[in-house]
């Protein structure tokens, strides 16, 4: 049994915030026809890179759960961003 550290919880909250923000960007793309894909891509890259950088810098303790959660978030954020291309 592993211990759940605060960084594990923070990564979970980061995933929820990223999902909300990327969905918001995709909905905005659907409403405006002249809207570019750049904000969606930039938002997705930021929400993918920040947890990877935090884990790599090893600033706080984290469990194996964090690594698995970050991997799932990367694929989920990529999926959400790719859905934006289907809307336009």
JSON list of C-alpha atoms in Angstrom, two decimals:
[
{"chain": "A", "resi": 1, "resn": "UNK", "atom": "CA", "xyz": [0.00, 0.00, 0.00]},
{"chain": "A", "resi": 2, "resn": "UNK", "atom": "CA", "xyz": [1.39, 3.37, -0.94]},
{"chain": "A", "resi": 3, "resn": "UNK", "atom": "CA", "xyz": [0.94, 6.68, 0.77]},
{"chain": "A", "resi": 4, "resn": "UNK", "atom": "CA", "xyz": [-0.98, 9.45, -1.01]},
{"chain": "A", "resi": 5, "resn": "UNK", "atom": "CA", "xyz": [1.10, 12.63, -0.87]},
{"chain": "A", "resi": 6, "resn": "UNK", "atom": "CA", "xyz": [-0.17, 16.21, -1.31]},
{"chain": "A", "resi": 7, "resn": "UNK", "atom": "CA", "xyz": [1.48, 16.38, -4.74]},
{"chain": "A", "resi": 8, "resn": "UNK", "atom": "CA", "xyz": [-0.64, 13.41, -5.83]},
{"chain": "A", "resi": 9, "resn": "UNK", "atom": "CA", "xyz": [-3.77, 15.31, -4.89]},
{"chain": "A", "resi": 10, "resn": "UNK", "atom": "CA", "xyz": [-2.48, 18.47, -6.60]},
{"chain": "A", "resi": 11, "resn": "UNK", "atom": "CA", "xyz": [-1.93, 16.58, -9.85]},
{"chain": "A", "resi": 12, "resn": "UNK", "atom": "CA", "xyz": [-5.49, 15.24, -9.65]},
{"chain": "A", "resi": 13, "resn": "UNK", "atom": "CA", "xyz": [-6.85, 18.79, -9.19]},
{"chain": "A", "resi": 14, "resn": "UNK", "atom": "CA", "xyz": [-4.60, 19.97, -12.05]},
{"chain": "A", "resi": 15, "resn": "UNK", "atom": "CA", "xyz": [-6.22, 17.36, -14.28]},
{"chain": "A", "resi": 16, "resn": "UNK", "atom": "CA", "xyz": [-9.71, 18.58, -13.42]},
{"chain": "A", "resi": 17, "resn": "UNK", "atom": "CA", "xyz": [-8.70, 22.21, -14.04]},
{"chain": "A", "resi": 18, "resn": "UNK", "atom": "CA", "xyz": [-7.05, 21.29, -17.34]},
{"chain": "A", "resi": 19, "resn": "UNK", "atom": "CA", "xyz": [-10.10, 19.37, -18.50]},
{"chain": "A", "resi": 20, "resn": "UNK", "atom": "CA", "xyz": [-12.33, 22.34, -17.72]},
{"chain": "A", "resi": 21, "resn": "UNK", "atom": "CA", "xyz": [-10.05, 24.87, -19.44]},
{"chain": "A", "resi": 22, "resn": "UNK", "atom": "CA", "xyz": [-9.48, 22.80, -22.59]},
{"chain": "A", "resi": 23, "resn": "UNK", "atom": "CA", "xyz": [-13.21, 22.08, -22.92]},
{"chain": "A", "resi": 24, "resn": "UNK", "atom": "CA", "xyz": [-13.88, 25.78, -22.52]},
{"chain": "A", "resi": 25, "resn": "UNK", "atom": "CA", "xyz": [-11.40, 26.57, -25.33]},
{"chain": "A", "resi": 26, "resn": "UNK", "atom": "CA", "xyz": [-12.99, 23.92, -27.59]},
{"chain": "A", "resi": 27, "resn": "UNK", "atom": "CA", "xyz": [-16.48, 25.31, -26.97]},
{"chain": "A", "resi": 28, "resn": "UNK", "atom": "CA", "xyz": [-15.24, 28.80, -27.81]},
{"chain": "A", "resi": 29, "resn": "UNK", "atom": "CA", "xyz": [-13.82, 27.41, -31.05]},
{"chain": "A", "resi": 30, "resn": "UNK", "atom": "CA", "xyz": [-17.24, 26.00, -31.94]},
{"chain": "A", "resi": 31, "resn": "UNK", "atom": "CA", "xyz": [-18.94, 29.35, -31.34]},
{"chain": "A", "resi": 32, "resn": "UNK", "atom": "CA", "xyz": [-16.50, 31.49, -33.34]},
{"chain": "A", "resi": 33, "resn": "UNK", "atom": "CA", "xyz": [-15.71, 30.49, -36.90]},
{"chain": "A", "resi": 34, "resn": "UNK", "atom": "CA", "xyz": [-12.56, 32.64, -37.20]},
{"chain": "A", "resi": 35, "resn": "UNK", "atom": "CA", "xyz": [-11.05, 31.34, -33.98]},
{"chain": "A", "resi": 36, "resn": "UNK", "atom": "CA", "xyz": [-7.61, 29.79, -34.36]},
{"chain": "A", "resi": 37, "resn": "UNK", "atom": "CA", "xyz": [-6.37, 26.52, -32.87]},
{"chain": "A", "resi": 38, "resn": "UNK", "atom": "CA", "xyz": [-3.38, 28.20, -31.23]},
{"chain": "A", "resi": 39, "resn": "UNK", "atom": "CA", "xyz": [-5.05, 28.83, -27.81]},
{"chain": "A", "resi": 40, "resn": "UNK", "atom": "CA", "xyz": [-6.16, 25.19, -27.61]},
{"chain": "A", "resi": 41, "resn": "UNK", "atom": "CA", "xyz": [-2.69, 23.91, -28.46]},
{"chain": "A", "resi": 42, "resn": "UNK", "atom": "CA", "xyz": [-0.98, 26.33, -26.07]},
{"chain": "A", "resi": 43, "resn": "UNK", "atom": "CA", "xyz": [-3.35, 25.48, -23.21]},
{"chain": "A", "resi": 44, "resn": "UNK", "atom": "CA", "xyz": [-2.89, 21.76, -23.81]},
{"chain": "A", "resi": 45, "resn": "UNK", "atom": "CA", "xyz": [0.91, 22.01, -23.89]},
{"chain": "A", "resi": 46, "resn": "UNK", "atom": "CA", "xyz": [0.96, 24.00, -20.65]},
{"chain": "A", "resi": 47, "resn": "UNK", "atom": "CA", "xyz": [-1.33, 21.54, -18.87]},
{"chain": "A", "resi": 48, "resn": "UNK", "atom": "CA", "xyz": [0.83, 18.64, -20.09]},
{"chain": "A", "resi": 49, "resn": "UNK", "atom": "CA", "xyz": [4.26, 20.10, -19.35]},
{"chain": "A", "resi": 50, "resn": "UNK", "atom": "CA", "xyz": [3.74, 21.56, -15.88]},
{"chain": "A", "resi": 51, "resn": "UNK", "atom": "CA", "xyz": [3.15, 18.21, -14.09]},
{"chain": "A", "resi": 52, "resn": "UNK", "atom": "CA", "xyz": [6.03, 16.62, -15.99]},
{"chain": "A", "resi": 53, "resn": "UNK", "atom": "CA", "xyz": [8.38, 19.43, -14.97]},
{"chain": "A", "resi": 54, "resn": "UNK", "atom": "CA", "xyz": [7.24, 19.28, -11.33]},
{"chain": "A", "resi": 55, "resn": "UNK", "atom": "CA", "xyz": [7.78, 15.53, -11.18]},
{"chain": "A", "resi": 56, "resn": "UNK", "atom": "CA", "xyz": [11.14, 15.80, -12.92]},
{"chain": "A", "resi": 57, "resn": "UNK", "atom": "CA", "xyz": [12.42, 18.52, -10.58]},
{"chain": "A", "resi": 58, "resn": "UNK", "atom": "CA", "xyz": [11.57, 16.26, -7.64]},
{"chain": "A", "resi": 59, "resn": "UNK", "atom": "CA", "xyz": [10.51, 19.21, -5.47]},
{"chain": "A", "resi": 60, "resn": "UNK", "atom": "CA", "xyz": [8.18, 17.16, -3.30]},
{"chain": "A", "resi": 61, "resn": "UNK", "atom": "CA", "xyz": [7.50, 13.53, -2.55]},
{"chain": "A", "resi": 62, "resn": "UNK", "atom": "CA", "xyz": [5.09, 11.73, -4.82]},
{"chain": "A", "resi": 63, "resn": "UNK", "atom": "CA", "xyz": [3.90, 8.18, -5.21]},
{"chain": "A", "resi": 64, "resn": "UNK", "atom": "CA", "xyz": [3.57, 5.87, -8.17]},
{"chain": "A", "resi": 65, "resn": "UNK", "atom": "CA", "xyz": [-0.02, 7.01, -8.38]},
{"chain": "A", "resi": 66, "resn": "UNK", "atom": "CA", "xyz": [1.20, 10.45, -9.54]},
{"chain": "A", "resi": 67, "resn": "UNK", "atom": "CA", "xyz": [3.18, 9.00, -12.41]},
{"chain": "A", "resi": 68, "resn": "UNK", "atom": "CA", "xyz": [0.22, 6.96, -13.60]},
{"chain": "A", "resi": 69, "resn": "UNK", "atom": "CA", "xyz": [-2.12, 9.92, -13.21]},
{"chain": "A", "resi": 70, "resn": "UNK", "atom": "CA", "xyz": [0.17, 12.23, -15.21]},
{"chain": "A", "resi": 71, "resn": "UNK", "atom": "CA", "xyz": [0.37, 9.67, -18.02]},
{"chain": "A", "resi": 72, "resn": "UNK", "atom": "CA", "xyz": [-3.42, 9.39, -18.12]},
{"chain": "A", "resi": 73, "resn": "UNK", "atom": "CA", "xyz": [-3.73, 13.19, -18.10]},
{"chain": "A", "resi": 74, "resn": "UNK", "atom": "CA", "xyz": [-1.36, 13.52, -21.06]},
{"chain": "A", "resi": 75, "resn": "UNK", "atom": "CA", "xyz": [-3.47, 11.22, -23.20]},
{"chain": "A", "resi": 76, "resn": "UNK", "atom": "CA", "xyz": [-6.72, 12.77, -21.95]},
{"chain": "A", "resi": 77, "resn": "UNK", "atom": "CA", "xyz": [-5.60, 16.33, -22.70]},
{"chain": "A", "resi": 78, "resn": "UNK", "atom": "CA", "xyz": [-4.42, 15.25, -26.14]},
{"chain": "A", "resi": 79, "resn": "UNK", "atom": "CA", "xyz": [-7.79, 13.64, -26.78]},
{"chain": "A", "resi": 80, "resn": "UNK", "atom": "CA", "xyz": [-9.66, 16.76, -25.71]},
{"chain": "A", "resi": 81, "resn": "UNK", "atom": "CA", "xyz": [-7.50, 18.97, -27.90]},
{"chain": "A", "resi": 82, "resn": "UNK", "atom": "CA", "xyz": [-7.98, 16.71, -30.90]},
{"chain": "A", "resi": 83, "resn": "UNK", "atom": "CA", "xyz": [-11.74, 16.92, -30.45]},
{"chain": "A", "resi": 84, "resn": "UNK", "atom": "CA", "xyz": [-11.47, 20.65, -31.06]},
{"chain": "A", "resi": 85, "resn": "UNK", "atom": "CA", "xyz": [-10.35, 19.96, -34.59]},
{"chain": "A", "resi": 86, "resn": "UNK", "atom": "CA", "xyz": [-13.53, 17.96, -35.26]},
{"chain": "A", "resi": 87, "resn": "UNK", "atom": "CA", "xyz": [-15.80, 20.78, -34.14]},
{"chain": "A", "resi": 88, "resn": "UNK", "atom": "CA", "xyz": [-14.56, 23.39, -36.61]}
]
